mmCIF file of C-alpha atoms and ligand atoms in Angstrom:
data_model
loop_
_atom_site.group_PDB
_atom_site.id
_atom_site.type_symbol
_atom_site.label_atom_id
_atom_site.label_comp_id
_atom_site.label_asym_id
_atom_site.label_seq_id
_atom_site.Cartn_x
_atom_site.Cartn_y
_atom_site.Cartn_z
ATOM 1 C CA UNK A 1 -0.339 -0.056 0.186
ATOM 2 C CA UNK A 2 2.590 2.605 0.694
ATOM 3 C CA UNK A 3 4.752 1.764 -2.290
ATOM 4 C CA UNK A 4 1.464 2.584 -4.084
ATOM 5 C CA UNK A 5 0.557 6.375 -2.574
ATOM 6 C CA UNK A 6 0.797 9.562 -4.287
ATOM 7 C CA UNK A 7 3.057 10.415 -0.717
ATOM 8 C CA UNK A 8 5.030 7.630 -1.072
ATOM 9 C CA UNK A 9 8.299 9.248 -0.396
ATOM 10 C CA UNK A 10 7.171 12.510 -0.041
ATOM 11 C CA UNK A 11 8.810 14.886 2.672
ATOM 12 C CA UNK A 12 6.420 16.911 3.794
ATOM 13 C CA UNK A 13 6.079 19.657 6.675
ATOM 14 C CA UNK A 14 3.300 20.790 8.771
ATOM 15 C CA UNK A 15 1.814 24.123 10.228
ATOM 16 C CA UNK A 16 -0.812 23.459 11.900
ATOM 17 C CA UNK A 17 -2.748 26.614 12.616
ATOM 18 C CA UNK A 18 -6.032 27.691 13.541
ATOM 19 C CA UNK A 19 -6.373 25.767 17.430
ATOM 20 C CA UNK A 20 -7.589 28.905 18.939
ATOM 21 C CA UNK A 21 -10.342 29.886 16.207
ATOM 22 C CA UNK A 22 -11.420 26.184 16.785
ATOM 23 C CA UNK A 23 -11.756 26.398 20.125
ATOM 24 C CA UNK A 24 -13.583 30.340 19.924
ATOM 25 C CA UNK A 25 -15.990 29.056 17.395
ATOM 26 C CA UNK A 26 -17.503 26.478 19.955
ATOM 27 C CA UNK A 27 -16.922 29.052 23.002
ATOM 28 C CA UNK A 28 -13.944 26.950 24.496
ATOM 29 C CA UNK A 29 -10.973 28.379 25.868
ATOM 30 C CA UNK A 30 -8.171 28.005 23.362
ATOM 31 C CA UNK A 31 -6.450 24.911 25.263
ATOM 32 C CA UNK A 32 -9.162 23.182 24.055
ATOM 33 C CA UNK A 33 -7.925 23.668 21.038
ATOM 34 C CA UNK A 34 -4.214 22.814 21.286
ATOM 35 C CA UNK A 35 -6.045 19.010 22.590
ATOM 36 C CA UNK A 36 -7.924 18.690 19.654
ATOM 37 C CA UNK A 37 -5.112 19.090 17.724
ATOM 38 C CA UNK A 38 -2.485 17.489 19.762
ATOM 39 C CA UNK A 39 -4.955 14.314 18.758
ATOM 40 C CA UNK A 40 -4.952 15.041 14.837
ATOM 41 C CA UNK A 41 -1.066 15.357 15.493
ATOM 42 C CA UNK A 42 -1.259 11.796 16.769
ATOM 43 C CA UNK A 43 -4.010 10.597 13.537
ATOM 44 C CA UNK A 44 -1.819 12.427 11.191
ATOM 45 C CA UNK A 45 1.768 11.319 11.945
ATOM 46 C CA UNK A 46 0.499 7.283 11.934
ATOM 47 C CA UNK A 47 -1.063 7.923 8.771
ATOM 48 C CA UNK A 48 1.571 9.606 7.113
ATOM 49 C CA UNK A 49 3.422 6.418 8.623
ATOM 50 C CA UNK A 50 0.909 3.811 6.899
ATOM 51 C CA UNK A 51 0.872 5.296 3.281
ATOM 52 C CA UNK A 52 4.950 6.166 3.210
ATOM 53 C CA UNK A 53 5.746 9.619 3.650
ATOM 54 C CA UNK A 54 9.265 9.727 4.158
ATOM 55 C CA UNK A 55 9.490 12.140 6.543
ATOM 56 C CA UNK A 56 7.349 14.848 8.212
ATOM 57 C CA UNK A 57 7.879 17.737 10.064
ATOM 58 C CA UNK A 58 5.440 19.549 12.521
ATOM 59 C CA UNK A 59 6.141 22.876 13.700
ATOM 60 C CA UNK A 60 4.770 22.107 17.250
ATOM 61 C CA UNK A 61 5.611 25.907 19.543
ATOM 62 C CA UNK A 62 8.074 28.868 17.548
ATOM 63 C CA UNK A 63 10.215 31.010 19.205
ATOM 64 C CA UNK A 64 7.831 33.442 18.935
ATOM 65 C CA UNK A 65 5.258 31.618 20.573
ATOM 66 C CA UNK A 66 6.265 32.319 24.278
ATOM 67 C CA UNK A 67 4.977 35.762 24.113
ATOM 68 C CA UNK A 68 1.414 34.134 25.094
ATOM 69 C CA UNK A 69 -0.287 34.016 27.941
ATOM 70 C CA UNK A 70 1.503 31.732 30.609
ATOM 71 C CA UNK A 71 -1.505 29.463 30.607
ATOM 72 C CA UNK A 72 -1.868 28.996 27.196
ATOM 73 C CA UNK A 73 2.448 28.160 27.143
ATOM 74 C CA UNK A 74 2.323 25.908 30.203
ATOM 75 C CA UNK A 75 -1.155 23.967 28.395
ATOM 76 C CA UNK A 76 1.218 23.548 25.326
ATOM 77 C CA UNK A 77 4.126 22.174 27.194
ATOM 78 C CA UNK A 78 1.837 20.392 28.898
ATOM 79 C CA UNK A 79 -0.114 18.460 25.626
ATOM 80 C CA UNK A 80 3.967 18.382 24.285
ATOM 81 C CA UNK A 81 4.474 16.199 27.445
ATOM 82 C CA UNK A 82 1.568 13.597 26.674
ATOM 83 C CA UNK A 83 2.769 13.734 23.314
ATOM 84 C CA UNK A 84 6.188 12.715 24.476
ATOM 85 C CA UNK A 85 4.773 9.638 26.356
ATOM 86 C CA UNK A 86 2.908 8.869 23.652
ATOM 87 C CA UNK A 87 6.386 8.351 21.484
ATOM 88 C CA UNK A 88 7.871 5.977 23.672
ATOM 89 C CA UNK A 89 4.207 3.933 22.189
ATOM 90 C CA UNK A 90 6.018 4.417 19.047
ATOM 91 C CA UNK A 91 8.745 2.454 20.151
ATOM 92 C CA UNK A 92 7.599 -1.297 18.123
ATOM 93 C CA UNK A 93 7.525 0.910 14.577
ATOM 94 C CA UNK A 94 10.280 1.870 12.853
ATOM 95 C CA UNK A 95 10.069 5.635 12.907
ATOM 96 C CA UNK A 96 12.987 8.249 13.526
ATOM 97 C CA UNK A 97 11.957 11.071 16.200
ATOM 98 C CA UNK A 98 13.961 14.321 15.542
ATOM 99 C CA UNK A 99 13.200 17.526 17.630
ATOM 100 C CA UNK A 100 13.948 20.828 15.901
ATOM 101 C CA UNK A 101 14.776 23.749 18.124
ATOM 102 C CA UNK A 102 16.289 25.023 20.972
ATOM 103 C CA UNK A 103 15.356 22.438 23.925
ATOM 104 C CA UNK A 104 17.574 24.527 26.837
ATOM 105 C CA UNK A 105 14.562 26.458 28.142
ATOM 106 C CA UNK A 106 12.338 23.354 28.233
ATOM 107 C CA UNK A 107 11.613 21.489 31.007
ATOM 108 C CA UNK A 108 13.987 19.317 32.645
ATOM 109 C CA UNK A 109 12.163 16.355 32.530
ATOM 110 C CA UNK A 110 11.203 16.970 28.798
ATOM 111 C CA UNK A 111 14.621 17.404 27.424
ATOM 112 C CA UNK A 112 15.115 14.120 28.915
ATOM 113 C CA UNK A 113 12.337 12.365 27.003
ATOM 114 C CA UNK A 114 13.438 14.523 23.878
ATOM 115 C CA UNK A 115 16.927 12.944 24.537
ATOM 116 C CA UNK A 116 16.255 9.099 24.978
ATOM 117 C CA UNK A 117 13.412 9.344 21.898
ATOM 118 C CA UNK A 118 15.986 10.763 19.970
ATOM 119 C CA UNK A 119 18.819 8.331 20.958
ATOM 120 C CA UNK A 120 16.417 5.554 21.053
ATOM 121 C CA UNK A 121 15.731 6.055 17.215
ATOM 122 C CA UNK A 122 18.412 7.280 15.189
ATOM 123 C CA UNK A 123 19.299 4.711 13.697
ATOM 124 C CA UNK A 124 15.147 3.727 12.454
ATOM 125 C CA UNK A 125 14.944 3.874 8.714
ATOM 126 C CA UNK A 126 11.309 4.433 8.933
ATOM 127 C CA UNK A 127 9.821 7.512 8.276
ATOM 128 C CA UNK A 128 11.550 10.705 10.325
ATOM 129 C CA UNK A 129 8.905 12.353 12.741
ATOM 130 C CA UNK A 130 10.563 15.586 12.841
ATOM 131 C CA UNK A 131 8.902 17.903 16.039
ATOM 132 C CA UNK A 132 9.735 21.594 16.034
ATOM 133 C CA UNK A 133 9.298 23.331 19.790
ATOM 134 C CA UNK A 134 10.657 26.478 20.356
ATOM 135 C CA UNK A 135 12.436 26.549 16.431
ATOM 136 C CA UNK A 136 12.667 29.375 14.080
ATOM 137 C CA UNK A 137 14.405 29.080 11.415
ATOM 138 C CA UNK A 138 16.400 32.497 11.572
ATOM 139 C CA UNK A 139 17.159 31.141 15.063
ATOM 140 C CA UNK A 140 18.141 27.895 13.314
ATOM 141 C CA UNK A 141 20.673 29.664 10.520
ATOM 142 C CA UNK A 142 22.277 32.322 13.491
ATOM 143 C CA UNK A 143 23.542 28.512 15.252
ATOM 144 C CA UNK A 144 24.908 27.531 11.952
ATOM 145 C CA UNK A 145 26.566 30.527 11.343
ATOM 146 C CA UNK A 146 27.884 30.843 14.864
ATOM 147 C CA UNK A 147 29.089 26.601 14.646
ATOM 148 C CA UNK A 148 30.961 27.649 11.020
ATOM 149 C CA UNK A 149 32.761 31.134 12.489
ATOM 150 C CA UNK A 150 33.612 28.960 16.069
ATOM 151 C CA UNK A 151 35.462 26.372 13.299
ATOM 152 C CA UNK A 152 36.844 28.759 11.421
ATOM 153 C CA UNK A 153 38.302 30.591 14.292
ATOM 154 C CA UNK A 154 39.698 27.091 15.619
ATOM 155 C CA UNK A 155 41.118 26.460 12.358
ATOM 156 C CA UNK A 156 39.191 23.609 12.168
ATOM 157 C CA UNK A 157 37.296 24.641 8.889
ATOM 158 C CA UNK A 158 38.644 26.576 6.149
ATOM 159 C CA UNK A 159 36.730 29.987 4.932
ATOM 160 C CA UNK A 160 36.627 28.217 1.537
ATOM 161 C CA UNK A 161 34.723 24.978 2.856
ATOM 162 C CA UNK A 162 32.182 27.329 3.417
ATOM 163 C CA UNK A 163 29.582 26.266 1.079
ATOM 164 C CA UNK A 164 25.468 25.113 0.915
ATOM 165 C CA UNK A 165 26.851 21.811 2.203
ATOM 166 C CA UNK A 166 28.315 23.263 4.987
ATOM 167 C CA UNK A 167 25.368 24.757 5.830
ATOM 168 C CA UNK A 168 22.879 22.216 5.815
ATOM 169 C CA UNK A 169 25.478 19.520 8.172
ATOM 170 C CA UNK A 170 24.563 22.707 10.768
ATOM 171 C CA UNK A 171 21.106 22.097 10.644
ATOM 172 C CA UNK A 172 18.831 20.647 12.988
ATOM 173 C CA UNK A 173 17.631 18.673 9.858
ATOM 174 C CA UNK A 174 20.848 17.456 8.778
ATOM 175 C CA UNK A 175 20.645 14.854 6.212
ATOM 176 C CA UNK A 176 17.127 14.567 5.765
ATOM 177 C CA UNK A 177 15.453 15.637 2.542
ATOM 178 C CA UNK A 178 14.385 18.956 2.168
ATOM 179 C CA UNK A 179 10.730 19.510 2.014
ATOM 180 C CA UNK A 180 8.579 18.784 -1.239
ATOM 181 C CA UNK A 181 5.657 20.574 0.187
ATOM 182 C CA UNK A 182 4.671 23.061 3.502
ATOM 183 C CA UNK A 183 0.931 22.676 4.389
ATOM 184 C CA UNK A 184 -0.503 25.182 6.241
ATOM 185 C CA UNK A 185 -4.247 24.928 7.893
ATOM 186 C CA UNK A 186 -6.481 27.835 8.393
ATOM 187 C CA UNK A 187 -6.362 29.988 5.828
ATOM 188 C CA UNK A 188 -3.146 32.002 6.672
ATOM 189 C CA UNK A 189 -0.672 31.938 4.142
ATOM 190 C CA UNK A 190 2.927 32.532 5.796
ATOM 191 C CA UNK A 191 5.955 30.717 6.321
ATOM 192 C CA UNK A 192 6.378 32.177 9.547
ATOM 193 C CA UNK A 193 9.487 31.621 10.323
ATOM 194 C CA UNK A 194 9.466 27.856 9.791
ATOM 195 C CA UNK A 195 12.187 25.656 7.523
ATOM 196 C CA UNK A 196 13.367 29.049 5.780
ATOM 197 C CA UNK A 197 16.726 26.873 4.315
ATOM 198 C CA UNK A 198 15.128 23.900 3.585
ATOM 199 C CA UNK A 199 11.657 25.566 2.178
ATOM 200 C CA UNK A 200 14.215 26.886 -0.912
ATOM 201 C CA UNK A 201 12.250 24.944 -3.069
ATOM 202 C CA UNK A 202 8.656 23.637 -1.623
ATOM 203 C CA UNK A 203 5.954 23.979 -2.679
ATOM 204 C CA UNK A 204 3.248 25.928 -0.268
ATOM 205 C CA UNK A 205 0.112 24.248 0.185
ATOM 206 C CA UNK A 206 -3.118 26.184 2.020
ATOM 207 C CA UNK A 207 -6.328 25.201 3.174
ATOM 208 C CA UNK A 208 -9.044 27.309 5.152
ATOM 209 C CA UNK A 209 -9.448 23.309 7.290
ATOM 210 C CA UNK A 210 -8.215 24.488 11.061
ATOM 211 C CA UNK A 211 -6.182 22.013 12.339
ATOM 212 C CA UNK A 212 -8.509 20.308 14.932
ATOM 213 C CA UNK A 213 -10.909 19.287 12.177
ATOM 214 C CA UNK A 214 -7.917 18.365 9.600
ATOM 215 C CA UNK A 215 -8.589 14.509 8.754
ATOM 216 C CA UNK A 216 -6.416 12.047 6.420
ATOM 217 C CA UNK A 217 -8.456 13.365 3.436
ATOM 218 C CA UNK A 218 -7.721 17.065 3.999
ATOM 219 C CA UNK A 219 -3.871 15.369 4.198
ATOM 220 C CA UNK A 220 -4.526 13.041 1.025
ATOM 221 C CA UNK A 221 -6.643 16.649 -0.775
ATOM 222 C CA UNK A 222 -2.897 18.702 0.128
ATOM 223 C CA UNK A 223 -0.782 15.315 -1.414
ATOM 224 C CA UNK A 224 -3.037 15.922 -4.575
ATOM 225 C CA UNK A 225 -2.472 19.479 -4.794
ATOM 226 C CA UNK A 226 1.161 19.300 -4.477
ATOM 227 C CA UNK A 227 1.144 16.459 -6.871
ATOM 228 C CA UNK A 228 -0.643 19.093 -9.530
ATOM 229 C CA UNK A 229 2.182 21.194 -9.321
ATOM 230 C CA UNK A 230 5.025 21.830 -11.882
ATOM 231 C CA UNK A 231 8.558 22.238 -10.347
ATOM 232 C CA UNK A 232 10.988 23.364 -12.244
ATOM 233 C CA UNK A 233 13.667 24.338 -9.516
ATOM 234 C CA UNK A 234 14.680 27.346 -11.487
ATOM 235 C CA UNK A 235 14.593 25.998 -14.843
ATOM 236 C CA UNK A 236 12.664 26.188 -17.455
HETATM 237 C C1 FPP B 1 -1.831 26.953 16.321
HETATM 238 O O1 FPP B 1 -2.623 27.946 16.528
HETATM 239 C C2 FPP B 1 -1.237 25.637 16.841
HETATM 240 C C3 FPP B 1 0.245 26.177 18.223
HETATM 241 C C4 FPP B 1 0.576 27.492 18.025
HETATM 242 C C5 FPP B 1 0.090 24.859 19.081
HETATM 243 C C6 FPP B 1 0.633 23.766 18.757
HETATM 244 C C7 FPP B 1 0.310 22.434 19.393
HETATM 245 C C8 FPP B 1 -0.563 21.282 19.701
HETATM 246 C C9 FPP B 1 -1.127 20.769 18.528
HETATM 247 C C10 FPP B 1 -0.177 20.658 20.572
HETATM 248 C C11 FPP B 1 0.833 20.351 21.303
HETATM 249 C C12 FPP B 1 2.035 19.439 20.841
HETATM 250 C C13 FPP B 1 2.524 18.597 20.228
HETATM 251 C C14 FPP B 1 3.379 18.126 19.673
HETATM 252 C C15 FPP B 1 0.965 17.144 20.162
HETATM 253 P P1 FPP B 1 -3.189 28.872 17.208
HETATM 254 O O2 FPP B 1 -3.453 28.993 18.241
HETATM 255 O O3 FPP B 1 -2.171 30.148 16.595
HETATM 256 O O4 FPP B 1 -4.505 29.130 16.061
HETATM 257 P P2 FPP B 1 -5.270 30.792 15.785
HETATM 258 O O5 FPP B 1 -4.314 30.754 15.534
HETATM 259 O O6 FPP B 1 -6.667 30.191 15.883
HETATM 260 O O7 FPP B 1 -5.461 31.818 17.209
#
């Protein structure tokens, strides 16, 4: 089934947006939207795995999301912690889990789980599940630039050896395929500091569906839209 799927082998980025609006429409607290959003995250991850997606990258929490009210940030972090516990259950599957972003301000217990999950799944050959938490594309590029600068200063990297591959090796997504398409839900049409380097040639797919309402059929529709695009990579 996976080999025949239109999604087989694809790398997909997802900006999960619209949780707050979904809750507001129902007269619920914003956190209810995040809770339903976390369920959708689980379901779409399982589906992507089943249909042979090569890599899926979720924007769970941006570097800028700390500016939200404290109770909302706490609720998102609680949900992230619950999600980490569920990820241990993926142990029986062949997924490799990678966390993108600066994890140092996260709760120590979460950091421990993240390190353990990443370590335990690092040699797996199935779908790569990337979760961006306290992630920003600019921050990721700054981090790569600083690493390169210190290696040049230490004499371990020649200035002439700084090329695109040298930058890619210092991104959180090192060694991974670039996203074929990036999907954003909820009708917003922005990249919002997500995968800035990696998205250079990604198709952008937008849907009005709010993330908590997003279904497997909506994922299929996004793949169909991507398949209908003509990718030229700057050629003709
Ligand atoms: C965007 O909707 C969503 C977020 C900023 C948080 C996403 C978090 C989760 C789905 C749950 C926890 C994470 C995982 C990995 C399970 P919004 O709040 O910006 O919605 P709005 O634009 O309608 O206000």
